[in-house]
Tab-separated table of C-alpha atoms and ligand atoms in Angstrom:
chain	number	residue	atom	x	y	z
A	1	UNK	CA	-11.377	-1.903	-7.014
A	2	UNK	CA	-8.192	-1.271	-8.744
A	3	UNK	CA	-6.305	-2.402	-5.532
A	4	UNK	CA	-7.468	-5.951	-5.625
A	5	UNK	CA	-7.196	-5.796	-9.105
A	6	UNK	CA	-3.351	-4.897	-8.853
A	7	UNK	CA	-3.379	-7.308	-5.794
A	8	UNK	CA	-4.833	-10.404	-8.158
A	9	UNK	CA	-2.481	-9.807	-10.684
A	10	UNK	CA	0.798	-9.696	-8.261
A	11	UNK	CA	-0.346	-13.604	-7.753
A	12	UNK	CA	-1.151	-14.575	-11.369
A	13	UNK	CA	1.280	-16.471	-13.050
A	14	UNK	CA	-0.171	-15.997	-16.530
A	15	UNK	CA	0.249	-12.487	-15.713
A	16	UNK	CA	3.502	-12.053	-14.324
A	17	UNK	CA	4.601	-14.028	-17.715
A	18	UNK	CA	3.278	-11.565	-19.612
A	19	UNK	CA	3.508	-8.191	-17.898
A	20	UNK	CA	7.306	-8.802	-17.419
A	21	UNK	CA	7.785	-9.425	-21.151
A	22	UNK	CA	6.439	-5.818	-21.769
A	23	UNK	CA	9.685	-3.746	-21.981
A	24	UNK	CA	7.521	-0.358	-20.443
A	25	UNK	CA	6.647	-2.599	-17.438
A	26	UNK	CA	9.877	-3.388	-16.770
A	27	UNK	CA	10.908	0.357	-17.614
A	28	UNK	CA	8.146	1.533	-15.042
A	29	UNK	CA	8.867	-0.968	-12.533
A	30	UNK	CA	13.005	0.635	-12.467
A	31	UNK	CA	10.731	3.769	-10.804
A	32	UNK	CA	11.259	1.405	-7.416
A	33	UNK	CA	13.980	-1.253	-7.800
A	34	UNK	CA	17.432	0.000	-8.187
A	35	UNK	CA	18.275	-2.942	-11.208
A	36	UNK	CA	18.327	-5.824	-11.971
A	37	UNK	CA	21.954	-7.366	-10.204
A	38	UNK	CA	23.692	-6.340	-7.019
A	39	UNK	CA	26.311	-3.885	-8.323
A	40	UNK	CA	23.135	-1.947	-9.301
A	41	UNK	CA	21.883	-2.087	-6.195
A	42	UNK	CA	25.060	-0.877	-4.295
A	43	UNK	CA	25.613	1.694	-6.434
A	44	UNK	CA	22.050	3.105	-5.361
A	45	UNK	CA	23.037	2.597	-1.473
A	46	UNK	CA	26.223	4.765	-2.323
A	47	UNK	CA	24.140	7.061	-4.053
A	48	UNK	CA	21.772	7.180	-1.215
A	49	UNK	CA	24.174	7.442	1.644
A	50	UNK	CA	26.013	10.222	-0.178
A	51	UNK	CA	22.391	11.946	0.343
A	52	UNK	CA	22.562	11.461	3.749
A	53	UNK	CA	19.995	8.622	3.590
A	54	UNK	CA	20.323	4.993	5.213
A	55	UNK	CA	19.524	1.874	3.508
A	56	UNK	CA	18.208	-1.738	3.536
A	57	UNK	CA	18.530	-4.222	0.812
A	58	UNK	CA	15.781	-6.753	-0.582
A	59	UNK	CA	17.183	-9.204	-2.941
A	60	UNK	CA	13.609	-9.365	-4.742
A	61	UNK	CA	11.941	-12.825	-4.653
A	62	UNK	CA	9.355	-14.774	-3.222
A	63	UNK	CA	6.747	-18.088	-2.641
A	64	UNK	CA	9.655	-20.255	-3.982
A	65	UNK	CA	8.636	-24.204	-3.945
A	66	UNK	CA	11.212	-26.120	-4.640
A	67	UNK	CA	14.568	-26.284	-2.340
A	68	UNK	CA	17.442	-25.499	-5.666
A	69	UNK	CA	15.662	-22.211	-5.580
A	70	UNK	CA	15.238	-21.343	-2.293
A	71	UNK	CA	19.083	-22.144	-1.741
A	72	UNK	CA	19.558	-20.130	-4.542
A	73	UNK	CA	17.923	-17.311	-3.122
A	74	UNK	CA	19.976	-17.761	0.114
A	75	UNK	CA	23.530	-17.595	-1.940
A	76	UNK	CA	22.285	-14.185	-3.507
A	77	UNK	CA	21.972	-12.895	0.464
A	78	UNK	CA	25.269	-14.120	0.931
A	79	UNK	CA	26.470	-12.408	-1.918
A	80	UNK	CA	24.762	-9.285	-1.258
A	81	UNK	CA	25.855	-9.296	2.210
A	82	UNK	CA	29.507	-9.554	1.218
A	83	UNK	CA	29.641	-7.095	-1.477
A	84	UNK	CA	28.006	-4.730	1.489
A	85	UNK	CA	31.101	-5.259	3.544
A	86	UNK	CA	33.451	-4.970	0.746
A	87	UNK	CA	32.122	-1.732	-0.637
A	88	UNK	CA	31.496	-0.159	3.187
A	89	UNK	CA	27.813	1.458	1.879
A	90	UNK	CA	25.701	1.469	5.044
A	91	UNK	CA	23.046	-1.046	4.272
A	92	UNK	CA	21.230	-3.550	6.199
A	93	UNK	CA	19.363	-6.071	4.776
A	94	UNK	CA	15.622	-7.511	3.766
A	95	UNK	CA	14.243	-10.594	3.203
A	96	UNK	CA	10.933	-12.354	2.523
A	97	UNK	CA	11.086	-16.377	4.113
A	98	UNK	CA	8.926	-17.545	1.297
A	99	UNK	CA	11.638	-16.926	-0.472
A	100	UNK	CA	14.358	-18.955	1.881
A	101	UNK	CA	12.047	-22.111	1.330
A	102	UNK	CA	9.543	-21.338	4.047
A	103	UNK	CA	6.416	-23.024	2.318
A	104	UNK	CA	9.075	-26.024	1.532
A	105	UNK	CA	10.319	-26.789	4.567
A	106	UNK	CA	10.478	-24.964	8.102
A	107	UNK	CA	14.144	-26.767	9.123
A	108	UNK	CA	15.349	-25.372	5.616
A	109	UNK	CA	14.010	-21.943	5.923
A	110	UNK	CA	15.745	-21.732	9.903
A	111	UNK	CA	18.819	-23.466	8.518
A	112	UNK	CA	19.558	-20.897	5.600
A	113	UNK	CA	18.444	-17.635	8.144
A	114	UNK	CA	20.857	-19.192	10.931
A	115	UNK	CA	23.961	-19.064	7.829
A	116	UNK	CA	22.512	-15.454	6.620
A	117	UNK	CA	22.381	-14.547	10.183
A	118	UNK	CA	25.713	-15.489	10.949
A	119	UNK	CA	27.332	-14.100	8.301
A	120	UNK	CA	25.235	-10.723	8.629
A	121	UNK	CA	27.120	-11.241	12.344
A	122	UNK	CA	30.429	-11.599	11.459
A	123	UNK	CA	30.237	-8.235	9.316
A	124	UNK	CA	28.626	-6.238	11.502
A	125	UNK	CA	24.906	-6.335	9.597
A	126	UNK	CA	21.227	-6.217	10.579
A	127	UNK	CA	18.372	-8.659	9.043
A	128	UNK	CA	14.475	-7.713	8.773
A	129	UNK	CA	12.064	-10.616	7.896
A	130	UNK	CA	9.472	-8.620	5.985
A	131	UNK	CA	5.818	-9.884	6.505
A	132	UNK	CA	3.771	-11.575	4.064
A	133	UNK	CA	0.193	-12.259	3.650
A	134	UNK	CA	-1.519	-13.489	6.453
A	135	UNK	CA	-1.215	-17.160	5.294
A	136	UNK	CA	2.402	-16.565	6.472
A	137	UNK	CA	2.200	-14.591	9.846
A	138	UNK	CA	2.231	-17.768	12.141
A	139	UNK	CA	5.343	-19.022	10.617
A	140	UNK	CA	6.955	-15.988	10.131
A	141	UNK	CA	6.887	-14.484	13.931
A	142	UNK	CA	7.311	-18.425	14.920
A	143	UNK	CA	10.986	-18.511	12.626
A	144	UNK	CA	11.770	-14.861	14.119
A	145	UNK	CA	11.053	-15.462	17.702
A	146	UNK	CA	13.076	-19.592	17.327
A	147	UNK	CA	16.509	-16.662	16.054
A	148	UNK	CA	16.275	-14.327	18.511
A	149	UNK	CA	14.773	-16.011	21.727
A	150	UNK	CA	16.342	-19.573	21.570
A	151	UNK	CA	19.309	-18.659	19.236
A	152	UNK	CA	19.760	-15.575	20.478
A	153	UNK	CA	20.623	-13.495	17.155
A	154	UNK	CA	20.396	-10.011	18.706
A	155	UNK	CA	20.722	-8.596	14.203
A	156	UNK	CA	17.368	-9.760	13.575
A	157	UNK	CA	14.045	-8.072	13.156
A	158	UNK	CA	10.647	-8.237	11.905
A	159	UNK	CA	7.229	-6.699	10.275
A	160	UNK	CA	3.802	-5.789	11.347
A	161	UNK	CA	1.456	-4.904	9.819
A	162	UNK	CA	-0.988	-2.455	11.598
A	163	UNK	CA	-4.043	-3.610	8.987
A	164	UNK	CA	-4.149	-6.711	10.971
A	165	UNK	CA	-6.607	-7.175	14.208
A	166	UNK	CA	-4.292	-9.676	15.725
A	167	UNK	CA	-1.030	-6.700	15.756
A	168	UNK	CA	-2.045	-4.874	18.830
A	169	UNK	CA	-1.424	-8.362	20.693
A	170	UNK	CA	1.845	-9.526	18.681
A	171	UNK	CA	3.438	-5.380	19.097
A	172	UNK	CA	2.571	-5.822	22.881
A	173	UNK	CA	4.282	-9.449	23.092
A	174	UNK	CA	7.205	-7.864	20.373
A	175	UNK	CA	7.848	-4.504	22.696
A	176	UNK	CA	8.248	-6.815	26.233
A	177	UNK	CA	10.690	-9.175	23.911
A	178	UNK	CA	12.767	-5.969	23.119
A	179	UNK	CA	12.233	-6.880	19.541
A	180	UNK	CA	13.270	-4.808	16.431
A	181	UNK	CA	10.270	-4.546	14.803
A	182	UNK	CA	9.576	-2.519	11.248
A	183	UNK	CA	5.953	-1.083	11.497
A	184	UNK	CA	4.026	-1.145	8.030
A	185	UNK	CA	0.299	-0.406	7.429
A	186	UNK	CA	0.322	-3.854	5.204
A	187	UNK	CA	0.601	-4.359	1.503
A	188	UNK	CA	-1.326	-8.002	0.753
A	189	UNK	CA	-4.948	-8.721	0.145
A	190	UNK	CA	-6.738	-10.021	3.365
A	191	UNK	CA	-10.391	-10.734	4.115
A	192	UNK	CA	-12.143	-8.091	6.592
A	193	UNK	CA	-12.603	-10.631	9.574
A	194	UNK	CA	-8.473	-10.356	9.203
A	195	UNK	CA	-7.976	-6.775	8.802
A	196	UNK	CA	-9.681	-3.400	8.919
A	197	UNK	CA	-11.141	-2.713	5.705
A	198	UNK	CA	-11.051	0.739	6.313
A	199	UNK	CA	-8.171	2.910	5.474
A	200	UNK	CA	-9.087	5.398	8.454
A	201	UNK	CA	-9.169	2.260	11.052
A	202	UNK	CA	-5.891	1.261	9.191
A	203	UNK	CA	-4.263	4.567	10.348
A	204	UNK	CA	-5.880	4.857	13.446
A	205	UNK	CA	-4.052	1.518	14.690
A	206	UNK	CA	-0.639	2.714	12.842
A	207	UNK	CA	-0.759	5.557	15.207
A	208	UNK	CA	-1.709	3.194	18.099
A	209	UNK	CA	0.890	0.810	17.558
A	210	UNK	CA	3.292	3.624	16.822
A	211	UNK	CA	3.228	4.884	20.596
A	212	UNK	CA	2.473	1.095	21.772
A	213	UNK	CA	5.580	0.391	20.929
A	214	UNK	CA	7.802	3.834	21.521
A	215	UNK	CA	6.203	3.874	24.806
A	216	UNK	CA	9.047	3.820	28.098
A	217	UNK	CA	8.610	0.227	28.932
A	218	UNK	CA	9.145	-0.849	25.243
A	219	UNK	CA	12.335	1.524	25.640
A	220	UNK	CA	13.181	-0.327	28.987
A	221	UNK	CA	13.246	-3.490	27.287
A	222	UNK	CA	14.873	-2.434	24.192
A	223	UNK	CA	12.665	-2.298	21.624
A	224	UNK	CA	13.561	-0.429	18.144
A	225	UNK	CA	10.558	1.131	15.847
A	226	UNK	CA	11.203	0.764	12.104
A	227	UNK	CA	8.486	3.839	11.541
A	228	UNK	CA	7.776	2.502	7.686
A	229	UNK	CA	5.430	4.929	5.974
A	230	UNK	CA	5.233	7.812	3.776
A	231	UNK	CA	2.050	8.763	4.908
A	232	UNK	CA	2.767	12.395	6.176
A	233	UNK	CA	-0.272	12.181	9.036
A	234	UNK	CA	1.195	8.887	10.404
A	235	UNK	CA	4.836	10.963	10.102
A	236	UNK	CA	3.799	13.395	12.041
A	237	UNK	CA	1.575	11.771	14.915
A	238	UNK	CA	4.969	9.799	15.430
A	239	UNK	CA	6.990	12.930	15.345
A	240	UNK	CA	4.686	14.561	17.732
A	241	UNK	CA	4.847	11.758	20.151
A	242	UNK	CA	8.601	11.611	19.690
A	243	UNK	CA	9.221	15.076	20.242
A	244	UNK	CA	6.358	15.212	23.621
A	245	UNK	CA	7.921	12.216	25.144
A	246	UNK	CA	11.647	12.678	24.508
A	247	UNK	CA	12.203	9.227	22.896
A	248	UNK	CA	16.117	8.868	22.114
A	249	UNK	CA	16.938	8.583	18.337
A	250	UNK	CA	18.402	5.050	19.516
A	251	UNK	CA	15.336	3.420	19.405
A	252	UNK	CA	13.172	4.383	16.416
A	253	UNK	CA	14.047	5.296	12.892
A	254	UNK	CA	11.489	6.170	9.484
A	255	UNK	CA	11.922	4.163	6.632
A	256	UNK	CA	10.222	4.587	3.200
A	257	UNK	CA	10.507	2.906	-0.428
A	258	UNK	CA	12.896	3.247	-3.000
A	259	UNK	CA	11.289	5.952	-5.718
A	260	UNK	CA	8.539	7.153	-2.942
A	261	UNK	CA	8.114	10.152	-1.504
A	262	UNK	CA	11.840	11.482	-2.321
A	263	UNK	CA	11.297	15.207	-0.849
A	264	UNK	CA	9.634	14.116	2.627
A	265	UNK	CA	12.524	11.702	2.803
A	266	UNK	CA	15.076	14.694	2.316
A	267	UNK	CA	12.980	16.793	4.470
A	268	UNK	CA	12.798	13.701	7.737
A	269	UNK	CA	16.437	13.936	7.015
A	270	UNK	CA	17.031	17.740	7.248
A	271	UNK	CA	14.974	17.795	10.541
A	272	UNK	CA	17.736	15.378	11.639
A	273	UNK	CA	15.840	11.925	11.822
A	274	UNK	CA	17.519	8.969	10.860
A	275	UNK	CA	15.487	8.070	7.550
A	276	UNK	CA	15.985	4.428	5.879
A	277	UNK	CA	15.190	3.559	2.497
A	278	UNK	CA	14.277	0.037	1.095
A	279	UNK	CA	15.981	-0.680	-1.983
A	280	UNK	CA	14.620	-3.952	-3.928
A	281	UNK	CA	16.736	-4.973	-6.740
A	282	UNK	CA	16.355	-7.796	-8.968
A	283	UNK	CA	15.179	-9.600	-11.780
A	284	UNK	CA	11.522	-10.947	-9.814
A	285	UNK	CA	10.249	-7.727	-9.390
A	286	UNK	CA	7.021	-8.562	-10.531
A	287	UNK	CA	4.795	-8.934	-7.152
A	288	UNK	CA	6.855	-6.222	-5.798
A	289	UNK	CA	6.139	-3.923	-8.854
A	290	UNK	CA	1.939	-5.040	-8.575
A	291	UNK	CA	1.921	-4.032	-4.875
A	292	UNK	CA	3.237	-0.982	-5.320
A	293	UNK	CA	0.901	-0.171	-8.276
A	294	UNK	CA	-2.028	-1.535	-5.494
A	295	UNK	CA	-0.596	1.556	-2.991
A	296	UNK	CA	-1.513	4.084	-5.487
A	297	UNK	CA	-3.461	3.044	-8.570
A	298	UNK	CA	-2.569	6.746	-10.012
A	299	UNK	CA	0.663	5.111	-10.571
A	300	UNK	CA	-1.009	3.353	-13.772
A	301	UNK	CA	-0.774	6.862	-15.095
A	302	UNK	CA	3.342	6.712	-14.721
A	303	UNK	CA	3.018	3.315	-16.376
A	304	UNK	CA	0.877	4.611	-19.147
A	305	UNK	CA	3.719	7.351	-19.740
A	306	UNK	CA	6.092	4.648	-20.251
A	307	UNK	CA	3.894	3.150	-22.803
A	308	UNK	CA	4.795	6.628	-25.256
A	309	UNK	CA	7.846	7.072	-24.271
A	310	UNK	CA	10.724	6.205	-27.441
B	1	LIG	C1	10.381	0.365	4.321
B	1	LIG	C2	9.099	-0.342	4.037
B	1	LIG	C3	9.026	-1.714	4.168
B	1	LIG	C4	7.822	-2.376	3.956
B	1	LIG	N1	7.735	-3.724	4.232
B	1	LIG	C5	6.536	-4.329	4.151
B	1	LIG	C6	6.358	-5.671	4.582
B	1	LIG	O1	7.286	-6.347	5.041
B	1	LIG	N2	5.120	-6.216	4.496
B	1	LIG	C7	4.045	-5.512	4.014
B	1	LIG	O2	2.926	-6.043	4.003
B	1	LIG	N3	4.193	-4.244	3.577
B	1	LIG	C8	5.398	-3.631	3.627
B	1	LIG	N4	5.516	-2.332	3.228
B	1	LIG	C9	4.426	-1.668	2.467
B	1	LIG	C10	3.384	-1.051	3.369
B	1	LIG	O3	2.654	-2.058	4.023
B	1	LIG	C11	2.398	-0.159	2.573
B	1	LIG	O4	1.725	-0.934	1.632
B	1	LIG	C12	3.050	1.016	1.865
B	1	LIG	O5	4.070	1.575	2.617
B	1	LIG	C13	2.019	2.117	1.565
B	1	LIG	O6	1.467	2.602	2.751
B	1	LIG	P1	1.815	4.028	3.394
B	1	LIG	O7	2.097	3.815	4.815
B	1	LIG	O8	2.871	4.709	2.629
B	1	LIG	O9	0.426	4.818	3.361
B	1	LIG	P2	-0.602	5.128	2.212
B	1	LIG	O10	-1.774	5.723	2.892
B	1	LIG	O11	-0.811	3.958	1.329
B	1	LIG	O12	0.123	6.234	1.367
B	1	LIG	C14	0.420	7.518	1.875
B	1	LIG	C15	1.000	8.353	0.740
B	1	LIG	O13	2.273	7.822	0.354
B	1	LIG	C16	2.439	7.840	-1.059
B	1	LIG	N5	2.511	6.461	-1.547
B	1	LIG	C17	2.257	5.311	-0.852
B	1	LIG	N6	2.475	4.234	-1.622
B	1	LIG	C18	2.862	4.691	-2.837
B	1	LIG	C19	3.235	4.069	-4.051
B	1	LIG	N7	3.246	2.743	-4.183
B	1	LIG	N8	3.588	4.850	-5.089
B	1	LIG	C20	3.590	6.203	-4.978
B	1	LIG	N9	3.248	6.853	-3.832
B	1	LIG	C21	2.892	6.117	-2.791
B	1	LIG	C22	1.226	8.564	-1.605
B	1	LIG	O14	1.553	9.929	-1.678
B	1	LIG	C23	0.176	8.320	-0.562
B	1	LIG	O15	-0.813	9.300	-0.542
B	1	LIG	C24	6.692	-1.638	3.497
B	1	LIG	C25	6.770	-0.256	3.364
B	1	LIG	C26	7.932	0.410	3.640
B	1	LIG	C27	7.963	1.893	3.532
């Protein structure tokens, strides 16, 4: 119940107006966003790779509607990917196409990835479209697969989302593309003829996709897992099929959120995987902040603790 309460909230407007006036909120919601501007967000990647620990960076923002913002958006990419050059932290970077003007205009939204893309080229850097709700999925593989299959951009990935029925098909079609695909269990609210409902199923299909797509012929065609979890049973069921099949550390890495599950990530570090952490900086951290809360309602109690604190 809390969950699609949290989830309800991340869309309402009225909400987000007044939840992001509350100076604890915002206080609470620096528990997973590095800041609000870019320095802050490569001084966390510095911080981070110091610990060993890799990094991707989400210039927080998204379901922009009209084209001065999505451009907007775009610039702070360009900026971000710049200052990642210029400062040499190892950091790749994230973005949501809502925010690039997807919902505006399609041309826009592939015009604006092609420049980030290119850029991101020219210095060396990596791009993941995160996934959105399922409203978005169509568009989003269609704008991936129109980069890397007719443009070619070999720095570009994407999300799935192993709540969805429909990702067993799109990982199978991703891993004979050779695609560089993040793997997430799936953060939005979706209707149960879209996705399981149950958290077990949820799993169940994680692991499944998991080994779907770290399987030899995804290998052979050059597919890279983005193993994004901090669940420690989905961890280890991909550790265990890692370690049984000899997989080479060139195609699969963890990743886990800014502020979640520090230790494990120290720990999948220690054992010698290659661990990334998503770092969302920002001033619109609002949705971001509401999902997370949605992940693990006992995070109200953090939130709460804010409240008291002088
Ligand atoms: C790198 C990365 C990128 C992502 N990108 C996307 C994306 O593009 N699209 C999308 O839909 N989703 C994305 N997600 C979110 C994802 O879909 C899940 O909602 C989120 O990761 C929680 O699921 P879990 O796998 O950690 O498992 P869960 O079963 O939810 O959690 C396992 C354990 O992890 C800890 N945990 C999980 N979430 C939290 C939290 N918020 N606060 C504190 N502890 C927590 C708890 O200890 C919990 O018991 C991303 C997640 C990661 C790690």
């Amino acid at each position: 119940m809390l969950r699609a309460l949290f989830l309800g909230l991340s869309e309402a407007n009225w909400a987000k107006s007044l939840i992001m006036k509350i100076g604890p909120a915002r206080r609470s919601a620096l528990r997973f966003v590095a800041g609000d501007t870019l320095e802050d967000a490569i001084k966390a990647a510095r911080r981070l790779n110091k610990n060993g620990l890799e990094v991707t960076l989400d210039h927080l923002g998204e379901s922009v509607t009209d084209e001065a913002s999505a451009r907007k958006a775009a610039q702070a990419y360009h900026d971000m990917i710049g200052a990642i050059a210029e400062s040499g932290v190892r950091a790749t970077v994230s973005l949501k196409l809502t925010q690039l003007g997807l919902d505006i205009r399609e041309d826009l939204c592939l015009e604006q990835m092609r420049a980030i893309l290119n850029q991101a080229q020219a210095t060396g850097n990596h791009v993941t479209i995160d996934m959105e709700s399922t409203e978005h999925t169509d568009a989003t593989l269609k704008v991936f697969r129109t980069l890397h299959d007719d443009y070619e951009y070999d720095n570009v990935g994407t999300v799935i989302q192993a709540y969805l029925y429909r990702s067993e098909a799109d990982m199978q079609a991703l891993a004979s593309e050779g695609a560089f695909v993040r793997l997430c269990k799936g953060a939005y609210k979706e209707p149960p003829d879209l996705a399981f409902p149950d958290k077990a199923d949820v799993d169940a299909n994680f692991v499944k996709l998991t080994e779907l797509f770290l399987a030899p012929e995804a290998q052979q065609a050059g597919a890279y897992l983005g193993i994004a979890t901090h669940d420690e049973n989905m961890i280890d069921a991909a550790k265990r099929y890692i370690q049984a099949n000899n997989v080479p550390p060139a195609h699969f890495e963890f990743q886990m959120l800014y502020g979640i599950r520090g230790k494990l990530q120290e720990q999948l570090r220690d054992e010698g995987y290659k661990v990334r952490i998503y770092v969302g900086y920002g001033t619109e951290w609002y949705p971001f902040f509401m999902r997370r809360l949605a992940e693990r309602p006992a995070n109200l109690w953090f939130i709460l603790s804010n409240f008291f604190r002088r």
